[in-house]
PDB file of C-alpha atoms in Angstrom:
ATOM      1  CA  SER A   1     118.086  51.480 152.605  1.00 32.00           C
ATOM      2  CA  ASP A   2     117.578  53.980 150.489  1.00 34.00           C
ATOM      3  CA  ASP A   3     118.960  57.841 150.339  1.00 34.00           C
ATOM      4  CA  THR A   4     115.961  60.175 151.720  1.00 33.00           C
ATOM      5  CA  GLY A   5     117.270  60.472 154.902  1.00 40.00           C
ATOM      6  CA  GLY A   6     115.761  59.361 157.806  1.00 41.00           C
ATOM      7  CA  ASP A   7     112.877  58.352 157.796  1.00 41.00           C
ATOM      8  CA  ASP A   8     111.169  55.553 160.007  1.00 42.00           C
ATOM      9  CA  ASP A   9     111.222  52.637 156.969  1.00 41.00           C
ATOM     10  CA  GLY A  10     113.579  51.296 156.909  1.00 39.00           C
ATOM     11  CA  VAL A  11     116.451  53.674 155.699  1.00 44.00           C
ATOM     12  CA  SER A  12     120.270  54.365 156.584  1.00 50.00           C
ATOM     13  CA  PHE A  13     121.557  58.012 156.861  1.00 55.00           C
ATOM     14  CA  VAL A  14     124.677  56.616 156.932  1.00 54.00           C
ATOM     15  CA  THR A  15     126.466  57.541 154.048  1.00 49.00           C
ATOM     16  CA  ARG A  16     130.038  57.236 153.067  1.00 44.00           C
ATOM     17  CA  PRO A  17     131.609  60.333 152.593  1.00 44.00           C
ATOM     18  CA  ASP A  18     134.468  60.727 150.152  1.00 45.00           C
ATOM     19  CA  GLY A  19     135.824  63.767 152.698  1.00 44.00           C
ATOM     20  CA  GLY A  20     136.554  66.799 152.033  1.00 43.00           C
ATOM     21  CA  ALA A  21     132.726  68.691 153.460  1.00 50.00           C
ATOM     22  CA  ALA A  22     133.014  72.475 154.366  1.00 70.00           C
ATOM     23  CA  ASN A  23     132.156  72.411 157.821  1.00 88.00           C
ATOM     24  CA  GLU A  24     130.861  75.949 159.872  1.00 92.00           C
ATOM     25  CA  CYS A  25     131.081  74.642 163.407  1.00 96.00           C
ATOM     26  CA  ASP A  26     131.300  71.493 165.346  1.00 95.00           C
ATOM     27  CA  PRO A  27     128.304  69.583 167.035  1.00 95.00           C
ATOM     28  CA  LYS A  28     130.503  68.271 169.609  1.00 92.00           C
ATOM     29  CA  GLU A  29     131.960  71.765 170.500  1.00 93.00           C
ATOM     30  CA  GLN A  30     128.530  73.822 169.760  1.00 95.00           C
ATOM     31  CA  ASP A  31     130.762  76.615 169.138  1.00 95.00           C
ATOM     32  CA  CYS A  32     128.176  78.066 166.990  1.00 96.00           C
ATOM     33  CA  PRO A  33     127.595  82.025 168.031  1.00 96.00           C
ATOM     34  CA  ARG A  34     124.964  82.515 170.581  1.00 96.00           C
ATOM     35  CA  GLY A  35     121.175  81.912 169.802  1.00 96.00           C
ATOM     36  CA  GLN A  36     122.765  79.237 167.246  1.00 97.00           C
ATOM     37  CA  LYS A  37     123.166  76.047 166.878  1.00 97.00           C
ATOM     38  CA  CYS A  38     125.453  73.511 165.362  1.00 97.00           C
ATOM     39  CA  THR A  39     123.765  70.541 163.527  1.00 97.00           C
ATOM     40  CA  ALA A  40     124.310  68.463 160.692  1.00 96.00           C
ATOM     41  CA  TRP A  41     122.306  68.802 156.631  1.00 95.00           C
ATOM     42  CA  ALA A  42     122.558  67.441 153.617  1.00 92.00           C
ATOM     43  CA  ASN A  43     125.034  70.154 151.452  1.00 91.00           C
ATOM     44  CA  ASP A  44     124.930  68.883 148.381  1.00 88.00           C
ATOM     45  CA  GLY A  45     121.414  68.840 147.801  1.00 85.00           C
ATOM     46  CA  GLY A  46     121.756  64.694 148.495  1.00 84.00           C
ATOM     47  CA  GLY A  47     120.212  62.711 150.717  1.00 83.00           C
ATOM     48  CA  PHE A  48     122.953  61.983 153.824  1.00 84.00           C
ATOM     49  CA  TRP A  49     123.985  64.677 156.045  1.00 90.00           C
ATOM     50  CA  ASN A  50     127.470  65.675 155.197  1.00 91.00           C
ATOM     51  CA  ALA A  51     128.140  68.543 157.017  1.00 95.00           C
ATOM     52  CA  ASN A  52     127.734  71.109 159.539  1.00 96.00           C
ATOM     53  CA  ARG A  53     126.605  74.631 159.846  1.00 96.00           C
ATOM     54  CA  CYS A  54     124.896  77.328 162.296  1.00 97.00           C
ATOM     55  CA  ILE A  55     121.420  78.123 162.133  1.00 96.00           C
ATOM     56  CA  GLU A  56     119.091  79.321 164.321  1.00 97.00           C
ATOM     57  CA  ILE A  57     117.500  77.424 167.784  1.00 97.00           C
ATOM     58  CA  GLY A  58     114.499  76.629 166.515  1.00 95.00           C
ATOM     59  CA  GLY A  59     112.389  75.535 169.525  1.00 96.00           C
ATOM     60  CA  THR A  60     113.115  73.340 173.031  1.00 97.00           C
ATOM     61  CA  ALA A  61     112.120  69.921 172.385  1.00 96.00           C
ATOM     62  CA  VAL A  62     115.320  67.568 173.687  1.00 96.00           C
ATOM     63  CA  ALA A  63     116.097  63.951 173.509  1.00 94.00           C
ATOM     64  CA  GLY A  64     113.421  61.342 173.259  1.00 93.00           C
ATOM     65  CA  GLU A  65     110.896  64.388 172.119  1.00 96.00           C
ATOM     66  CA  PRO A  66     108.649  64.816 169.125  1.00 97.00           C
ATOM     67  CA  CYS A  67     110.287  67.965 167.133  1.00 97.00           C
ATOM     68  CA  GLN A  68     109.185  69.365 163.537  1.00 96.00           C
ATOM     69  CA  VAL A  69     112.130  69.629 160.456  1.00 96.00           C
ATOM     70  CA  GLU A  70     111.750  72.093 157.746  1.00 94.00           C
ATOM     71  CA  GLY A  71     112.642  71.432 154.362  1.00 90.00           C
ATOM     72  CA  SER A  72     113.917  67.705 153.723  1.00 87.00           C
ATOM     73  CA  GLY A  73     114.200  65.264 155.808  1.00 88.00           C
ATOM     74  CA  VAL A  74     118.319  66.181 156.077  1.00 91.00           C
ATOM     75  CA  SER A  75     118.020  69.835 155.942  1.00 93.00           C
ATOM     76  CA  GLY A  76     118.802  70.934 159.760  1.00 92.00           C
ATOM     77  CA  VAL A  77     116.729  73.009 160.122  1.00 96.00           C
ATOM     78  CA  ASP A  78     114.218  72.048 163.197  1.00 97.00           C
ATOM     79  CA  ASP A  79     112.520  72.806 166.291  1.00 97.00           C
ATOM     80  CA  CYS A  80     115.006  70.730 168.533  1.00 97.00           C
ATOM     81  CA  ASP A  81     117.348  72.375 170.838  1.00 97.00           C
ATOM     82  CA  LEU A  82     120.761  73.359 171.364  1.00 97.00           C
ATOM     83  CA  GLY A  83     123.258  70.067 170.592  1.00 96.00           C
ATOM     84  CA  HIS A  84     120.061  68.015 169.414  1.00 97.00           C
ATOM     85  CA  ILE A  85     119.196  67.247 165.580  1.00 97.00           C
ATOM     86  CA  CYS A  86     115.894  66.132 164.632  1.00 96.00           C
ATOM     87  CA  MET A  87     115.718  62.689 162.892  1.00 91.00           C
ATOM     88  CA  TYR A  88     113.803  60.170 161.395  1.00 85.00           C
ATOM     89  CA  ALA A  89     111.308  62.514 159.997  1.00 88.00           C
ATOM     90  CA  ASN A  90     108.351  61.250 158.135  1.00 89.00           C
ATOM     91  CA  GLU A  91     106.078  62.190 155.090  1.00 90.00           C
ATOM     92  CA  GLU A  92     104.615  65.023 156.705  1.00 93.00           C
ATOM     93  CA  ASN A  93     108.459  65.742 158.816  1.00 93.00           C
ATOM     94  CA  MET A  94     107.878  64.983 162.378  1.00 95.00           C
ATOM     95  CA  GLY A  95     110.537  62.967 163.976  1.00 93.00           C
ATOM     96  CA  THR A  96     112.834  62.069 167.506  1.00 94.00           C
ATOM     97  CA  CYS A  97     115.094  64.622 168.964  1.00 96.00           C
ATOM     98  CA  ILE A  98     118.596  62.447 169.359  1.00 95.00           C
ATOM     99  CA  LYS A  99     121.175  64.322 170.824  1.00 95.00           C
ATOM    100  CA  PHE A 100     124.521  65.325 169.447  1.00 96.00           C
ATOM    101  CA  CYS A 101     127.322  63.671 171.493  1.00 94.00           C
ATOM    102  CA  GLU A 102     131.169  63.681 172.486  1.00 86.00           C
ATOM    103  CA  GLY A 103     132.354  60.667 173.882  1.00 74.00           C
ATOM    104  CA  GLN A 104     130.629  57.951 175.534  1.00 71.00           C
ATOM    105  CA  ASP A 105     129.554  60.450 179.102  1.00 77.00           C
ATOM    106  CA  ALA A 106     128.014  62.472 176.911  1.00 81.00           C
ATOM    107  CA  CYS A 107     124.902  59.778 176.405  1.00 91.00           C
ATOM    108  CA  ASP A 108     122.341  58.817 179.390  1.00 87.00           C
ATOM    109  CA  SER A 109     122.930  55.104 179.950  1.00 84.00           C
ATOM    110  CA  GLY A 110     121.946  52.497 177.319  1.00 86.00           C
ATOM    111  CA  ASP A 111     122.873  54.495 174.638  1.00 91.00           C
ATOM    112  CA  VAL A 112     125.663  54.898 172.696  1.00 90.00           C
ATOM    113  CA  CYS A 113     127.695  57.434 171.236  1.00 92.00           C
ATOM    114  CA  ALA A 114     128.116  56.306 167.149  1.00 91.00           C
ATOM    115  CA  VAL A 115     130.263  58.327 165.071  1.00 90.00           C
ATOM    116  CA  TYR A 116     128.856  58.717 160.961  1.00 87.00           C
ATOM    117  CA  ASN A 117     129.747  60.640 158.190  1.00 87.00           C
ATOM    118  CA  ASP A 118     133.411  61.318 159.393  1.00 87.00           C
ATOM    119  CA  GLY A 119     132.502  63.670 162.048  1.00 89.00           C
ATOM    120  CA  VAL A 120     129.742  65.208 160.688  1.00 93.00           C
ATOM    121  CA  LEU A 121     127.102  62.856 162.746  1.00 92.00           C
ATOM    122  CA  PRO A 122     127.883  62.124 166.486  1.00 94.00           C
ATOM    123  CA  ILE A 123     124.691  61.308 167.869  1.00 94.00           C
ATOM    124  CA  CYS A 124     123.851  59.203 171.219  1.00 94.00           C
ATOM    125  CA  LEU A 125     121.693  56.249 169.595  1.00 91.00           C
ATOM    126  CA  THR A 126     120.426  53.581 171.495  1.00 91.00           C
ATOM    127  CA  GLY A 127     122.430  50.086 172.657  1.00 91.00           C
ATOM    128  CA  CYS A 128     122.999  46.784 171.954  1.00 93.00           C
ATOM    129  CA  ASP A 129     124.785  42.978 172.499  1.00 92.00           C
ATOM    130  CA  PRO A 130     124.558  41.874 169.110  1.00 92.00           C
ATOM    131  CA  LEU A 131     124.773  38.494 171.044  1.00 92.00           C
ATOM    132  CA  ALA A 132     121.825  39.154 173.280  1.00 87.00           C
ATOM    133  CA  SER A 133     118.844  40.105 170.409  1.00 71.00           C
ATOM    134  CA  ALA A 134     117.706  42.426 173.025  1.00 79.00           C
ATOM    135  CA  CYS A 135     116.164  45.279 169.778  1.00 87.00           C
ATOM    136  CA  PRO A 136     112.435  45.723 169.252  1.00 85.00           C
ATOM    137  CA  ASP A 137     110.942  43.917 166.713  1.00 85.00           C
ATOM    138  CA  GLY A 138     111.964  45.138 163.077  1.00 83.00           C
ATOM    139  CA  GLN A 139     115.167  46.748 164.180  1.00 86.00           C
ATOM    140  CA  SER A 140     118.506  44.926 164.418  1.00 88.00           C
ATOM    141  CA  CYS A 141     122.018  45.636 166.360  1.00 92.00           C
ATOM    142  CA  ILE A 142     124.320  46.719 164.286  1.00 89.00           C
ATOM    143  CA  ASP A 143     127.779  47.845 163.810  1.00 88.00           C
ATOM    144  CA  THR A 144     128.934  51.865 163.525  1.00 86.00           C
ATOM    145  CA  PRO A 145     131.593  53.050 162.114  1.00 84.00           C
ATOM    146  CA  ASN A 146     133.423  53.742 165.605  1.00 83.00           C
ATOM    147  CA  GLN A 147     132.551  50.271 166.356  1.00 83.00           C
ATOM    148  CA  ARG A 148     130.024  50.737 169.152  1.00 86.00           C
ATOM    149  CA  PHE A 149     126.222  48.489 168.236  1.00 91.00           C
ATOM    150  CA  ILE A 150     123.002  49.870 168.015  1.00 91.00           C
ATOM    151  CA  CYS A 151     119.661  48.992 167.375  1.00 90.00           C
ATOM    152  CA  PHE A 152     118.039  50.269 163.905  1.00 84.00           C
ATOM    153  CA  THR A 153     115.440  49.564 161.496  1.00 81.00           C
ATOM    154  CA  ASP A 154     116.023  46.084 159.932  1.00 82.00           C
ATOM    155  CA  ALA A 155     115.834  46.862 155.769  1.00 81.00           C
ATOM    156  CA  SER A 156     116.525  43.637 154.412  1.00 84.00           C
ATOM    157  CA  GLY A 157     113.379  43.282 153.208  1.00 86.00           C
ATOM    158  CA  GLU A 158     113.585  39.688 151.854  1.00 88.00           C
ATOM    159  CA  ALA A 159     117.004  39.922 151.709  1.00 88.00           C
ATOM    160  CA  GLY A 160     119.744  40.186 154.529  1.00 90.00           C
ATOM    161  CA  ALA A 161     119.722  36.006 155.229  1.00 92.00           C
ATOM    162  CA  ASP A 162     123.500  34.176 155.984  1.00 93.00           C
ATOM    163  CA  GLY A 163     125.290  34.739 152.798  1.00 93.00           C
ATOM    164  CA  ASP A 164     123.266  37.600 151.336  1.00 94.00           C
ATOM    165  CA  PRO A 165     125.731  40.028 149.354  1.00 93.00           C
ATOM    166  CA  CYS A 166     124.764  43.340 151.333  1.00 91.00           C
ATOM    167  CA  PRO A 167     126.599  46.229 149.306  1.00 81.00           C
ATOM    168  CA  PRO A 168     127.846  49.286 151.182  1.00 76.00           C
ATOM    169  CA  GLU A 169     125.724  51.127 149.418  1.00 71.00           C
ATOM    170  CA  ASP A 170     122.849  49.279 151.452  1.00 69.00           C
ATOM    171  CA  GLY A 171     123.904  50.309 154.833  1.00 70.00           C
ATOM    172  CA  GLU A 172     124.737  48.747 157.459  1.00 74.00           C
ATOM    173  CA  ASN A 173     121.593  47.849 158.802  1.00 83.00           C
ATOM    174  CA  SER A 174     120.605  45.708 155.791  1.00 87.00           C
ATOM    175  CA  CYS A 175     120.980  42.068 157.222  1.00 91.00           C
ATOM    176  CA  ASP A 176     118.512  40.516 159.232  1.00 91.00           C
ATOM    177  CA  PRO A 177     119.224  40.366 162.985  1.00 91.00           C
ATOM    178  CA  GLY A 178     122.250  38.239 163.922  1.00 91.00           C
ATOM    179  CA  GLN A 179     123.751  38.865 161.204  1.00 92.00           C
ATOM    180  CA  TRP A 180     126.684  40.980 159.999  1.00 93.00           C
ATOM    181  CA  CYS A 181     126.960  43.123 156.980  1.00 93.00           C
ATOM    182  CA  GLY A 182     130.745  42.761 155.693  1.00 93.00           C
ATOM    183  CA  PRO A 183     133.677  41.153 153.849  1.00 94.00           C
ATOM    184  CA  GLY A 184     135.530  37.534 154.396  1.00 93.00           C
ATOM    185  CA  SER A 185     132.947  35.300 154.734  1.00 95.00           C
ATOM    186  CA  SER A 186     133.713  31.192 152.259  1.00 93.00           C
ATOM    187  CA  GLY A 187     131.031  31.696 149.434  1.00 86.00           C
ATOM    188  CA  CYS A 188     131.009  35.756 149.572  1.00 93.00           C
ATOM    189  CA  THR A 189     131.238  36.870 146.235  1.00 89.00           C
ATOM    190  CA  ASP A 190     130.411  40.464 146.485  1.00 90.00           C
ATOM    191  CA  VAL A 191     132.234  43.117 148.529  1.00 91.00           C
ATOM    192  CA  ASN A 192     129.948  42.021 151.503  1.00 93.00           C
ATOM    193  CA  CYS A 193     128.214  39.779 152.601  1.00 94.00           C
ATOM    194  CA  CYS A 194     125.911  39.085 155.248  1.00 94.00           C
ATOM    195  CA  THR A 195     127.096  36.524 158.331  1.00 95.00           C
ATOM    196  CA  PRO A 196     126.309  35.593 161.737  1.00 95.00           C
ATOM    197  CA  TYR A 197     127.558  37.368 164.760  1.00 95.00           C
ATOM    198  CA  CYS A 198     128.925  34.316 167.338  1.00 95.00           C
ATOM    199  CA  ASP A 199     129.987  33.770 170.343  1.00 95.00           C
ATOM    200  CA  LEU A 200     133.712  33.286 171.006  1.00 94.00           C
ATOM    201  CA  SER A 201     133.697  31.040 174.262  1.00 91.00           C
ATOM    202  CA  GLU A 202     130.603  28.811 171.488  1.00 89.00           C
ATOM    203  CA  ASP A 203     131.443  26.524 168.377  1.00 76.00           C
ATOM    204  CA  GLN A 204     129.086  28.410 166.412  1.00 84.00           C
ATOM    205  CA  CYS A 205     129.977  28.256 162.375  1.00 94.00           C
ATOM    206  CA  GLU A 206     129.812  26.585 159.936  1.00 93.00           C
ATOM    207  CA  SER A 207     132.682  25.458 158.543  1.00 93.00           C
ATOM    208  CA  PRO A 208     135.327  26.529 156.797  1.00 96.00           C
ATOM    209  CA  ASP A 209     133.942  29.995 158.793  1.00 95.00           C
ATOM    210  CA  GLN A 210     135.384  30.661 162.188  1.00 95.00           C
ATOM    211  CA  CYS A 211     134.460  33.009 164.841  1.00 95.00           C
ATOM    212  CA  VAL A 212     136.645  35.247 164.696  1.00 94.00           C
ATOM    213  CA  SER A 213     136.797  38.421 167.194  1.00 94.00           C
ATOM    214  CA  PHE A 214     134.929  41.123 166.137  1.00 93.00           C
ATOM    215  CA  PHE A 215     137.359  43.688 167.991  1.00 90.00           C
ATOM    216  CA  GLY A 216     140.094  41.905 167.154  1.00 85.00           C
ATOM    217  CA  GLU A 217     142.115  40.322 171.510  1.00 80.00           C
ATOM    218  CA  GLY A 218     142.312  43.181 173.901  1.00 79.00           C
ATOM    219  CA  ASN A 219     139.887  45.453 171.692  1.00 83.00           C
ATOM    220  CA  ALA A 220     136.800  45.190 172.907  1.00 86.00           C
ATOM    221  CA  PRO A 221     134.561  47.629 174.780  1.00 83.00           C
ATOM    222  CA  PRO A 222     134.192  46.388 178.782  1.00 84.00           C
ATOM    223  CA  GLY A 223     131.335  43.480 177.600  1.00 84.00           C
ATOM    224  CA  LEU A 224     131.443  42.939 174.446  1.00 89.00           C
ATOM    225  CA  GLU A 225     134.511  40.424 174.384  1.00 91.00           C
ATOM    226  CA  ASP A 226     132.365  37.436 173.310  1.00 93.00           C
ATOM    227  CA  VAL A 227     131.070  39.226 170.361  1.00 94.00           C
ATOM    228  CA  GLY A 228     132.599  37.288 167.235  1.00 94.00           C
ATOM    229  CA  VAL A 229     131.839  36.974 162.898  1.00 95.00           C
ATOM    230  CA  CYS A 230     131.383  34.196 161.527  1.00 96.00           C
ATOM    231  CA  VAL A 231     134.421  34.834 159.093  1.00 96.00           C
ATOM    232  CA  LEU A 232     137.359  32.643 157.112  1.00 94.00           C
ATOM    233  CA  PRO A 233     140.303  32.739 159.562  1.00 89.00           C
TER     234      PRO A 233
END
């Protein structure tokens, strides 16, 4: 991925902020004055949403509908309705409205509430099971900071296979479908490397790696109890 903030060419909107952003409002609460909405934007001129602010509501488009962004793809100024933000903007600044969320109940069936960038970007995205490989072509099932799984553009390119490095700055979507980007697998000499997801009920990992629960014992969300990753025990 690169740092242009959300177009559909393999970009990751995820960053790892160092904290301390000055937030005017809370997108989960939508606590701005009447006629305004709380959105996310890049307050430092960078390529990632790292803060929240109030802006005038610029349109009525809702989740799944096309939208227009003004300025950069991470300006937060768009024609989406209250409680929504325009993401995945292309070169013409056209994107799709995505719904902000507060907890899983705020999202439609099949979506999950994924919380990014220290809470700046809590959004409803298409959920998936990393063992089911049910994402569209060109997308991978990747984990989110709040331990959910979403379908997102595969930005691995020629890399992304088992054992390939996936540095934190490249984003979680820098591994091939079926691979997790994280530490702890055998032979990994980088901070993070790609390693396969595995089913805890089967022996799928190559020794000395073993299938270890992704969530830890007793912590998996319903339906994901068998999800593991191939790492050193």
